[in-house]
Amino acid sequence: MIKLTEFDIFGFVRQYLPPVLRGEKLLSLLNALVYPIYTLWLKFKEWTAGQDYLLNISPTVIQLQNFLNDLYDTAQRRILIQTRNVDALYIPLESEGYAPEYFALESENNPTYIPRDGEITQNYGNFIVLVPNEISSEQVKQTIDKYKLVGKNYIIQTINT
């Protein structure tokens, strides 16, 4: 059985032509006649590959973010999806004009607690899409509406880059 993606139309013409008639001129003529079918076949293969890609997109954050970047911002990939607000402790340098910060263990009197990455988060329940201002928010909105989960809401925020 021939796999659909591996079909060689020129080999098919040669295979079903009797060996006596496999001259160069006749094969060239028959290949010229089936060439439009070959170009349609290539377009069909390209279309099916695109459809397979679209069917495999799920509403997970990383896949949706990569898909949006593939569509609208291939070079710089600046579209981001945030699902939580990360509160962190930012420590400035003393050379920036701030007083030095002293840290202690939790067992000591007045410790300054430093959370690890992702420990202090506020879950949005939904998500925020950060889109550069050069990209049309309306097109991004239509794409997200097509692939997001039904119960989820989102906000599109434009960012200056």
Short mmCIF file of C-alpha atoms in Angstrom, two decimals:
data_model
loop_
_atom_site.label_atom_id
_atom_site.label_comp_id
_atom_site.label_asym_id
_atom_site.label_seq_id
_atom_site.Cartn_x
_atom_site.Cartn_y
_atom_site.Cartn_z
CA MET A 1 0.00 0.00 0.00
CA ILE A 2 1.30 3.47 -0.91
CA LYS A 3 1.45 6.04 1.86
CA LEU A 4 -0.32 9.23 0.87
CA THR A 5 2.65 11.47 1.60
CA GLU A 6 5.13 9.34 -0.37
CA PHE A 7 3.29 9.16 -3.69
CA ASP A 8 5.58 9.71 -6.70
CA ILE A 9 3.43 10.46 -9.71
CA PHE A 10 6.31 10.34 -12.21
CA GLY A 11 7.38 6.95 -10.90
CA PHE A 12 3.75 5.83 -11.10
CA VAL A 13 3.59 6.79 -14.81
CA ARG A 14 6.86 4.98 -15.52
CA GLN A 15 5.81 1.89 -13.57
CA TYR A 16 2.50 1.40 -15.42
CA LEU A 17 3.92 2.06 -18.87
CA PRO A 18 4.89 -1.15 -20.65
CA PRO A 19 8.68 -1.59 -20.88
CA VAL A 20 8.54 -1.51 -24.66
CA LEU A 21 7.05 2.01 -24.61
CA ARG A 22 9.42 3.54 -22.01
CA GLY A 23 11.30 5.71 -24.45
CA GLU A 24 12.54 9.17 -23.48
CA LYS A 25 10.15 11.04 -25.75
CA LEU A 26 7.00 9.21 -24.61
CA LEU A 27 7.99 9.46 -20.93
CA SER A 28 8.66 13.20 -21.35
CA LEU A 29 5.27 13.67 -23.00
CA LEU A 30 3.43 11.74 -20.28
CA ASN A 31 5.35 13.55 -17.52
CA ALA A 32 4.39 16.87 -19.11
CA LEU A 33 0.75 15.77 -19.09
CA VAL A 34 0.79 14.79 -15.41
CA TYR A 35 2.84 17.80 -14.26
CA PRO A 36 -0.31 19.87 -13.38
CA ILE A 37 -1.45 16.97 -11.19
CA TYR A 38 2.00 16.97 -9.58
CA THR A 39 1.76 20.70 -8.73
CA LEU A 40 -1.71 20.17 -7.24
CA TRP A 41 -0.29 17.27 -5.24
CA LEU A 42 2.45 19.49 -3.81
CA LYS A 43 -0.10 22.14 -2.83
CA PHE A 44 -2.23 19.47 -1.19
CA LYS A 45 0.73 18.11 0.80
CA GLU A 46 1.57 21.63 1.98
CA TRP A 47 -2.04 22.25 2.97
CA THR A 48 -2.30 18.97 4.91
CA ALA A 49 0.95 19.74 6.76
CA GLY A 50 -0.49 23.14 7.75
CA GLN A 51 -3.76 21.54 8.86
CA ASP A 52 -1.88 18.97 10.95
CA TYR A 53 0.00 21.84 12.64
CA LEU A 54 -3.24 23.70 13.36
CA LEU A 55 -4.96 20.58 14.70
CA ASN A 56 -2.14 19.93 17.15
CA ILE A 57 -2.34 23.36 18.80
CA SER A 58 -3.76 23.09 22.27
CA PRO A 59 -4.78 25.94 24.59
CA THR A 60 -1.81 25.39 26.90
CA VAL A 61 0.07 28.58 27.63
CA ILE A 62 3.37 27.66 26.01
CA GLN A 63 1.81 26.31 22.80
CA LEU A 64 -0.54 29.27 22.42
CA GLN A 65 2.32 31.73 23.05
CA ASN A 66 4.57 29.97 20.52
CA PHE A 67 1.75 29.86 17.97
CA LEU A 68 1.03 33.59 18.35
CA ASN A 69 4.73 34.36 17.98
CA ASP A 70 4.94 32.11 14.90
CA LEU A 71 2.03 33.97 13.31
CA TYR A 72 2.67 37.60 14.22
CA ASP A 73 6.21 38.10 15.56
CA THR A 74 8.52 35.47 14.10
CA ALA A 75 11.74 37.47 14.32
CA GLN A 76 11.67 38.89 17.85
CA ARG A 77 9.04 36.67 19.56
CA ARG A 78 7.79 39.39 21.93
CA ILE A 79 4.23 38.17 22.53
CA LEU A 80 3.96 36.86 26.09
CA ILE A 81 1.14 35.21 28.02
CA GLN A 82 1.08 35.68 31.78
CA THR A 83 -1.05 33.49 33.99
CA ARG A 84 0.14 34.77 37.35
CA ASN A 85 1.58 37.86 38.93
CA VAL A 86 4.99 37.17 40.42
CA ASP A 87 5.75 39.23 43.53
CA ALA A 88 9.44 39.15 44.25
CA LEU A 89 11.96 40.96 46.41
CA TYR A 90 14.17 43.17 44.30
CA ILE A 91 17.47 44.11 45.89
CA PRO A 92 19.14 47.28 44.55
CA LEU A 93 22.85 47.94 44.67
CA GLU A 94 24.34 50.23 47.29
CA SER A 95 25.86 52.24 44.44
CA GLU A 96 22.32 53.05 43.29
CA GLY A 97 21.76 55.12 46.43
CA TYR A 98 19.92 52.62 48.62
CA ALA A 99 20.85 51.55 52.14
CA PRO A 100 22.30 48.05 52.38
CA GLU A 101 19.83 45.28 53.21
CA TYR A 102 20.73 42.75 55.89
CA PHE A 103 19.29 39.27 55.81
CA ALA A 104 18.87 36.79 58.62
CA LEU A 105 17.62 33.30 59.19
CA GLU A 106 13.94 32.73 59.90
CA SER A 107 14.81 31.72 63.47
CA GLU A 108 16.39 35.14 64.14
CA ASN A 109 14.38 38.13 65.38
CA ASN A 110 13.58 40.22 62.32
CA PRO A 111 14.39 38.29 59.20
CA THR A 112 13.92 39.65 55.73
CA TYR A 113 12.43 36.74 53.85
CA ILE A 114 13.59 36.21 50.27
CA PRO A 115 11.15 34.08 48.28
CA ARG A 116 12.43 31.72 45.65
CA ASP A 117 11.32 32.16 42.07
CA GLY A 118 7.61 31.45 41.79
CA GLU A 119 6.89 31.10 45.53
CA ILE A 120 4.84 34.26 45.94
CA THR A 121 2.34 34.36 43.14
CA GLN A 122 -1.12 35.65 42.63
CA ASN A 123 -3.11 33.47 40.28
CA TYR A 124 -5.21 35.41 37.77
CA GLY A 125 -7.50 32.47 37.05
CA ASN A 126 -7.45 33.77 33.53
CA PHE A 127 -4.56 35.17 31.54
CA ILE A 128 -3.04 38.36 30.21
CA VAL A 129 -1.58 38.58 26.72
CA LEU A 130 1.20 41.15 26.28
CA VAL A 131 1.37 42.27 22.65
CA PRO A 132 3.81 44.81 21.18
CA ASN A 133 2.09 47.93 19.86
CA GLU A 134 3.25 47.25 16.26
CA ILE A 135 1.10 44.09 16.12
CA SER A 136 -2.65 44.34 15.59
CA SER A 137 -4.42 43.45 18.83
CA GLU A 138 -7.59 42.66 16.89
CA GLN A 139 -5.90 39.90 14.87
CA VAL A 140 -4.34 38.45 18.02
CA LYS A 141 -7.78 38.55 19.70
CA GLN A 142 -9.38 36.59 16.84
CA THR A 143 -6.65 33.95 17.00
CA ILE A 144 -6.89 33.58 20.78
CA ASP A 145 -10.69 33.29 20.60
CA LYS A 146 -10.26 30.41 18.19
CA TYR A 147 -7.88 28.39 20.41
CA LYS A 148 -8.54 29.32 24.07
CA LEU A 149 -10.54 27.20 26.47
CA VAL A 150 -14.21 28.13 26.68
CA GLY A 151 -14.33 29.18 30.34
CA LYS A 152 -11.18 31.30 30.28
CA ASN A 153 -11.14 35.06 29.90
CA TYR A 154 -8.20 37.17 28.91
CA ILE A 155 -7.01 40.73 28.60
CA ILE A 156 -4.78 41.99 25.81
CA GLN A 157 -2.31 44.65 26.91
CA THR A 158 -0.12 46.46 24.43
CA ILE A 159 3.47 47.05 25.45
CA ASN A 160 5.95 49.54 24.05
CA THR A 161 9.08 47.97 22.65
#
